[in-house]
Amino acid sequence: MSGSRARRRVSLILLCILGCLSGCPRKDPKSPTTKPADQKSQDAAVSGSSSPASGQTSVDAADSPSAPACLPKSGAITGWTKTEPVRVVMAGELAGAVTPSEAIRLSYFRVLSAATAAYKTTDSEGAERPARVLYVETETPQDAYGIMCCQSDSAETLKVGGETRVERADGFHLHSWQGKSYIRVSTTAVDTETTEQVIRLMFYITGQLKREDRPLLLDAVPADANLLKARWLVRHLGSLPLKAFDFPHAPDAGKMSNLLGLDETTLACVAHYDVPNGRGTPNVIWVVQYATAKSAYDAHARLSKALDSTKDASLLATNILPPHGSYLVGTWTAEEESIQYMLPRVAKLLPF
């Protein structure tokens, strides 16, 4: 084949290809490459699928990797939406989750971590109601129960979790103990609709947690309905709220804790009792459980020596019983105890 004939054949082939391309429909560069939003919604309705709002998704996605599973995602509870992601702090960083005074009180307990989150609900009139959640995980049920005691001694309770106490000052606040966890859910709203929603939120959280038995040391303190006004469970007296020391000649929390040898291995129950026909001052009694009987005897000897050689008014108002195995019992209001005789009752309830 000559060179000129070959060139003509190539030219014919190219012309055929260009003709085929010119006959194909062309895509308008101005036409959209994705479906309109309303078409997407129709397709989703047909397929039965839906996706969460982008705001909710971003809040959940920002949760701490170690966020407790019991704290709900947005939409997990009808009517509740998460507004702030879950933030987790370790035991040594509690000031990042609670107030400075709370951080001090909590530091004496055996805390593993704490977490915070925020949610909102909308009432029937369309008003948004915010709520904040504090979750504290501890090593033992005793620590979690003790935190609840120190956060609230309210007599109003609900059958939610292991125990839930209700505070109504400056809003509506639930303090719950469940297993090794303490949970607080708070809102500034006080209307019935919102408080019922807050209770539902607490029901959900506590329902995800394992139950544990109530601390046995509480049973060593008589729960007289008409006399017992408050009872706290602590490892160190520094965890007690200020109202626990609201009586004449109250001891210094740090000094008394040192004399009693209180630390993370001990557990103490402090109780206030009304004294009929008394001065209006409570009878404040306490029981300490030590790791060993020797520790209880050493504490008794240390405190007895201090009582014998002091002019301190708080120590002069302190009385103690001989050790009962690994338990030590005493009062900081000797005059009221001389009227009421609560210590012998406590001693009879102690195991040996």
Coordinates of C-alpha atoms in Angstrom, one line a residue:
M1 CA 0.0 0.0 0.0
S2 CA 1.4 3.4 -1.0
G3 CA 2.0 6.1 1.6
S4 CA -0.7 8.4 0.2
R5 CA -3.4 5.7 0.3
A6 CA -2.6 4.9 4.0
R7 CA -2.9 8.5 4.9
R8 CA -6.3 8.7 3.3
R9 CA -7.5 5.6 5.2
V10 CA -6.5 7.1 8.6
S11 CA -8.3 10.3 7.7
L12 CA -11.5 8.4 6.9
I13 CA -11.3 6.6 10.3
L14 CA -10.9 9.8 12.2
L15 CA -13.9 11.4 10.4
C16 CA -16.0 8.4 11.4
I17 CA -15.0 8.7 15.0
L18 CA -15.8 12.4 15.1
G19 CA -19.2 11.8 13.5
C20 CA -20.1 9.2 16.2
L21 CA -19.2 11.6 18.9
S22 CA -21.2 14.5 17.4
G23 CA -24.3 12.2 17.5
C24 CA -24.1 11.4 21.2
P25 CA -26.1 13.6 23.7
R26 CA -23.9 16.0 25.6
K27 CA -24.2 16.8 29.3
D28 CA -25.2 20.4 30.1
P29 CA -22.4 21.8 32.2
K30 CA -24.9 23.9 34.0
S31 CA -27.1 21.0 35.1
P32 CA -26.8 19.9 38.8
T33 CA -24.7 16.9 39.6
T34 CA -26.6 16.0 42.8
K35 CA -30.3 15.6 43.6
P36 CA -32.2 18.6 45.0
A37 CA -32.8 18.6 48.8
D38 CA -36.6 17.9 48.4
Q39 CA -35.8 15.0 46.1
K40 CA -33.4 13.6 48.7
S41 CA -36.1 13.8 51.4
Q42 CA -38.6 12.0 49.1
D43 CA -36.0 9.3 48.4
A44 CA -35.3 8.9 52.2
A45 CA -39.1 8.7 52.9
V46 CA -39.5 5.9 50.3
S47 CA -36.5 3.9 51.6
G48 CA -37.5 4.4 55.3
S49 CA -34.1 5.8 56.2
S50 CA -33.2 9.0 57.9
S51 CA -30.2 10.7 59.4
P52 CA -29.7 12.8 62.6
A53 CA -29.4 16.5 62.4
S54 CA -25.9 17.6 61.7
G55 CA -25.7 19.5 65.0
Q56 CA -26.6 16.5 67.0
T57 CA -24.2 14.3 65.2
S58 CA -21.3 16.8 65.7
V59 CA -22.1 17.0 69.5
D60 CA -22.0 13.2 69.9
A61 CA -18.9 13.0 67.7
A62 CA -17.1 15.4 70.1
D63 CA -17.7 13.1 73.1
S64 CA -14.6 12.1 75.0
P65 CA -13.4 8.6 73.8
S66 CA -13.8 7.4 77.4
A67 CA -17.3 8.8 77.8
P68 CA -19.5 6.6 80.1
A69 CA -21.9 4.5 78.1
C70 CA -24.7 5.4 80.5
L71 CA -24.8 9.0 79.3
P72 CA -27.2 9.1 76.4
K73 CA -26.6 10.2 72.9
S74 CA -28.8 12.8 71.3
G75 CA -32.2 11.4 70.6
A76 CA -31.7 8.2 72.7
I77 CA -34.4 9.5 75.0
T78 CA -37.5 11.0 73.4
G79 CA -37.6 14.7 74.1
W80 CA -33.9 15.1 75.0
T81 CA -31.1 16.5 72.8
K82 CA -27.5 16.7 73.8
T83 CA -26.2 20.3 73.7
E84 CA -22.6 19.8 75.0
P85 CA -20.4 16.8 74.5
V86 CA -19.4 14.4 77.3
R87 CA -16.1 15.6 78.9
V88 CA -14.2 13.2 81.1
V89 CA -11.6 14.1 83.7
M90 CA -9.5 11.8 85.9
A91 CA -9.4 11.8 89.7
G92 CA -6.6 14.3 89.9
E93 CA -8.4 16.8 87.7
L94 CA -11.8 17.1 89.4
A95 CA -11.7 20.9 89.4
G96 CA -12.4 20.7 85.7
A97 CA -15.8 19.1 86.4
V98 CA -17.0 20.5 89.7
T99 CA -16.7 23.6 91.9
P100 CA -13.5 24.0 93.9
S101 CA -15.2 23.2 97.2
E102 CA -16.7 20.0 95.6
A103 CA -13.3 19.0 94.2
I104 CA -11.9 19.2 97.8
R105 CA -14.7 17.1 99.2
L106 CA -14.5 14.5 96.4
S107 CA -10.7 14.2 96.6
Y108 CA -10.9 12.2 99.8
F109 CA -13.1 9.5 98.2
R110 CA -11.7 6.8 96.0
V111 CA -12.8 8.4 92.7
L112 CA -11.7 7.0 89.3
S113 CA -13.1 9.7 87.0
A114 CA -15.8 12.3 86.5
A115 CA -17.8 13.3 83.4
T116 CA -20.1 16.2 82.5
A117 CA -22.6 16.8 79.7
A118 CA -25.5 19.1 78.9
Y119 CA -28.9 18.4 77.4
K120 CA -32.1 20.2 76.6
T121 CA -35.8 19.4 76.4
T122 CA -38.6 21.4 74.9
D123 CA -41.9 21.8 76.8
S124 CA -45.4 21.7 75.3
E125 CA -45.3 25.5 74.7
G126 CA -42.0 25.3 72.8
A127 CA -39.7 26.7 75.5
E128 CA -36.3 25.0 75.8
R129 CA -35.3 23.7 79.2
P130 CA -31.6 22.9 79.8
A131 CA -30.2 20.3 82.1
R132 CA -26.7 19.5 83.2
V133 CA -25.3 16.1 84.2
L134 CA -22.4 15.2 86.5
Y135 CA -21.3 11.5 86.6
V136 CA -18.7 10.3 89.0
E137 CA -17.3 6.7 88.9
T138 CA -15.7 5.4 92.1
E139 CA -13.8 2.3 93.1
T140 CA -16.4 1.0 95.5
P141 CA -20.2 1.4 96.2
Q142 CA -19.3 2.9 99.6
D143 CA -17.5 5.8 97.9
A144 CA -20.3 6.5 95.5
Y145 CA -22.9 6.4 98.3
G146 CA -20.7 8.7 100.4
I147 CA -20.5 11.2 97.6
M148 CA -24.3 11.3 97.4
C149 CA -24.6 11.8 101.1
C150 CA -22.2 14.7 101.1
Q151 CA -23.8 16.3 98.0
S152 CA -27.4 16.1 99.5
D153 CA -29.0 15.1 102.8
S154 CA -32.5 15.9 101.6
A155 CA -35.3 13.9 103.2
E156 CA -37.2 13.9 99.9
T157 CA -36.4 10.8 97.9
L158 CA -37.5 9.0 94.7
K159 CA -37.4 5.4 93.8
V160 CA -34.8 5.8 91.1
G161 CA -31.6 3.8 91.0
G162 CA -30.2 2.5 94.4
E163 CA -31.3 5.8 96.0
T164 CA -32.2 9.3 94.8
R165 CA -32.5 12.5 96.8
V166 CA -34.3 15.6 95.6
E167 CA -33.2 19.2 96.1
R168 CA -35.5 22.0 95.1
A169 CA -33.4 25.1 96.0
D170 CA -32.6 27.2 92.9
G171 CA -34.2 24.7 90.5
F172 CA -34.7 21.0 90.5
H173 CA -31.8 18.7 91.3
L174 CA -31.6 14.9 91.5
H175 CA -28.7 13.2 93.4
S176 CA -28.5 9.4 92.7
W177 CA -26.5 6.5 93.8
Q178 CA -26.3 3.4 91.7
G179 CA -23.6 0.8 92.2
K180 CA -20.2 2.5 92.0
S181 CA -21.6 5.6 90.5
Y182 CA -22.9 9.0 91.7
I183 CA -25.1 11.0 89.2
R184 CA -26.5 14.5 89.5
V185 CA -29.0 15.9 87.0
S186 CA -29.9 19.6 87.5
T187 CA -32.2 22.1 85.8
T188 CA -33.1 25.6 86.7
A189 CA -36.7 25.0 85.7
V190 CA -39.3 23.9 88.3
D191 CA -42.4 23.3 86.3
T192 CA -44.0 19.8 86.5
E193 CA -43.4 19.0 82.8
T194 CA -39.7 19.6 83.0
T195 CA -39.2 17.9 86.3
E196 CA -40.9 14.8 85.0
Q197 CA -38.5 14.9 82.0
V198 CA -35.5 15.2 84.3
I199 CA -36.7 12.1 86.2
R200 CA -37.0 10.2 82.9
L201 CA -33.4 11.2 82.1
M202 CA -32.2 10.0 85.5
F203 CA -34.1 6.7 85.1
Y204 CA -32.3 6.1 81.8
I205 CA -28.9 6.8 83.2
T206 CA -29.2 4.7 86.3
G207 CA -30.9 1.9 84.3
Q208 CA -27.6 1.4 82.4
L209 CA -25.6 0.8 85.7
K210 CA -25.1 -2.3 87.8
R211 CA -26.8 -2.3 91.2
E212 CA -24.9 -2.9 94.4
D213 CA -25.9 -3.4 98.0
R214 CA -26.2 -0.4 100.4
P215 CA -23.1 0.1 102.6
L216 CA -23.4 -2.0 105.7
L217 CA -21.9 0.6 108.0
L218 CA -25.1 2.6 107.7
D219 CA -26.9 -0.1 109.6
A220 CA -24.7 0.6 112.7
V221 CA -26.3 4.0 113.1
P222 CA -30.0 3.8 114.3
A223 CA -32.3 5.3 111.7
D224 CA -34.9 6.7 114.2
A225 CA -37.4 8.4 111.9
N226 CA -38.2 11.2 114.5
L227 CA -34.7 11.7 115.7
L228 CA -32.2 11.1 112.9
K229 CA -31.8 14.3 111.0
A230 CA -28.8 13.7 108.8
R231 CA -26.3 10.9 108.1
W232 CA -23.0 11.1 106.1
L233 CA -20.6 8.3 105.0
V234 CA -17.0 9.5 104.4
R235 CA -13.4 8.3 104.4
H236 CA -12.1 11.7 105.7
L237 CA -13.9 14.4 107.7
G238 CA -12.8 16.9 105.0
S239 CA -15.6 15.5 102.8
L240 CA -18.4 16.6 105.1
P241 CA -20.5 19.6 104.2
L242 CA -20.2 22.7 106.4
K243 CA -23.6 21.9 108.0
A244 CA -22.2 18.7 109.5
F245 CA -20.2 20.9 111.8
D246 CA -23.0 23.3 112.7
F247 CA -23.0 22.7 116.4
P248 CA -21.1 24.3 119.4
H249 CA -17.4 23.3 119.8
A250 CA -17.3 21.4 116.5
P251 CA -13.8 19.8 115.9
D252 CA -11.4 20.8 113.2
A253 CA -11.9 18.4 110.3
G254 CA -8.3 18.0 109.5
K255 CA -7.0 17.6 113.1
M256 CA -9.7 15.2 114.1
S257 CA -9.1 13.1 111.0
N258 CA -5.5 12.8 111.9
L259 CA -6.3 11.8 115.5
L260 CA -8.7 9.1 114.2
G261 CA -6.2 8.0 111.5
L262 CA -8.7 8.4 108.7
D263 CA -7.5 7.7 105.2
E264 CA -8.6 5.8 102.1
T265 CA -8.7 2.5 104.0
T266 CA -11.2 3.7 106.6
L267 CA -14.9 4.4 106.4
A268 CA -16.8 6.7 108.9
C269 CA -20.5 7.3 109.4
V270 CA -21.4 10.7 111.1
A271 CA -25.0 11.3 112.2
H272 CA -27.0 14.1 113.7
Y273 CA -29.8 13.3 116.2
D274 CA -32.4 15.6 117.7
V275 CA -32.3 15.5 121.4
P276 CA -35.8 15.8 123.0
N277 CA -35.8 18.2 125.9
G278 CA -32.3 19.2 125.1
R279 CA -30.7 22.6 124.4
G280 CA -31.6 22.5 120.7
T281 CA -28.1 21.2 119.8
P282 CA -27.9 17.9 118.0
N283 CA -26.2 14.9 119.4
V284 CA -23.4 14.2 116.9
I285 CA -22.2 10.6 117.0
W286 CA -19.7 8.8 114.7
V287 CA -18.6 5.3 113.9
V288 CA -15.3 4.5 112.2
Q289 CA -14.5 1.2 110.5
Y290 CA -10.8 0.4 110.2
A291 CA -9.0 -2.1 108.0
T292 CA -7.8 -3.9 111.1
A293 CA -8.5 -4.2 114.8
K294 CA -5.0 -2.9 115.5
S295 CA -5.7 0.3 113.6
A296 CA -8.9 0.8 115.7
Y297 CA -6.9 0.3 119.0
D298 CA -4.1 2.6 117.9
A299 CA -6.7 5.3 117.0
H300 CA -8.4 4.9 120.4
A301 CA -5.0 5.2 122.2
R302 CA -4.1 8.3 120.2
L303 CA -7.4 10.1 120.8
S304 CA -7.5 9.1 124.4
K305 CA -4.1 10.6 125.0
A306 CA -5.2 13.8 123.3
L307 CA -8.4 14.0 125.4
D308 CA -6.5 13.5 128.7
S309 CA -4.1 16.4 128.0
T310 CA -6.1 19.0 126.3
K311 CA -8.0 22.2 127.1
D312 CA -9.4 22.4 123.6
A313 CA -13.2 22.9 123.8
S314 CA -13.9 20.6 120.9
L315 CA -11.9 17.8 122.5
L316 CA -13.4 18.4 125.9
A317 CA -16.8 17.7 124.3
T318 CA -15.6 14.5 122.7
N319 CA -16.3 11.0 124.2
I320 CA -15.3 7.6 122.9
L321 CA -16.1 4.0 123.7
P322 CA -13.5 1.2 123.9
P323 CA -12.8 -0.3 120.4
H324 CA -15.2 -3.0 119.1
G325 CA -13.0 -5.1 117.0
S326 CA -12.1 -2.9 114.0
Y327 CA -14.7 -0.3 115.0
L328 CA -14.5 2.9 117.1
V329 CA -17.5 4.8 118.3
G330 CA -17.7 8.3 119.8
T331 CA -19.5 11.6 120.0
W332 CA -18.5 15.3 119.7
T333 CA -21.4 16.5 121.8
A334 CA -20.9 14.8 125.2
E335 CA -23.5 16.8 127.0
E336 CA -26.3 15.8 124.5
E337 CA -25.1 12.2 124.6
S338 CA -25.4 12.2 128.4
I339 CA -29.1 12.9 127.9
Q340 CA -29.8 10.6 125.0
Y341 CA -27.4 7.6 125.4
M342 CA -27.1 6.9 121.7
L343 CA -23.6 5.4 121.8
P344 CA -24.6 2.2 123.7
R345 CA -27.3 1.6 121.0
V346 CA -24.7 1.9 118.3
A347 CA -22.3 -0.4 120.1
K348 CA -25.0 -3.2 120.2
L349 CA -25.4 -2.9 116.4
L350 CA -21.7 -3.4 115.6
P351 CA -20.4 -6.7 114.4
F352 CA -17.4 -8.2 116.1

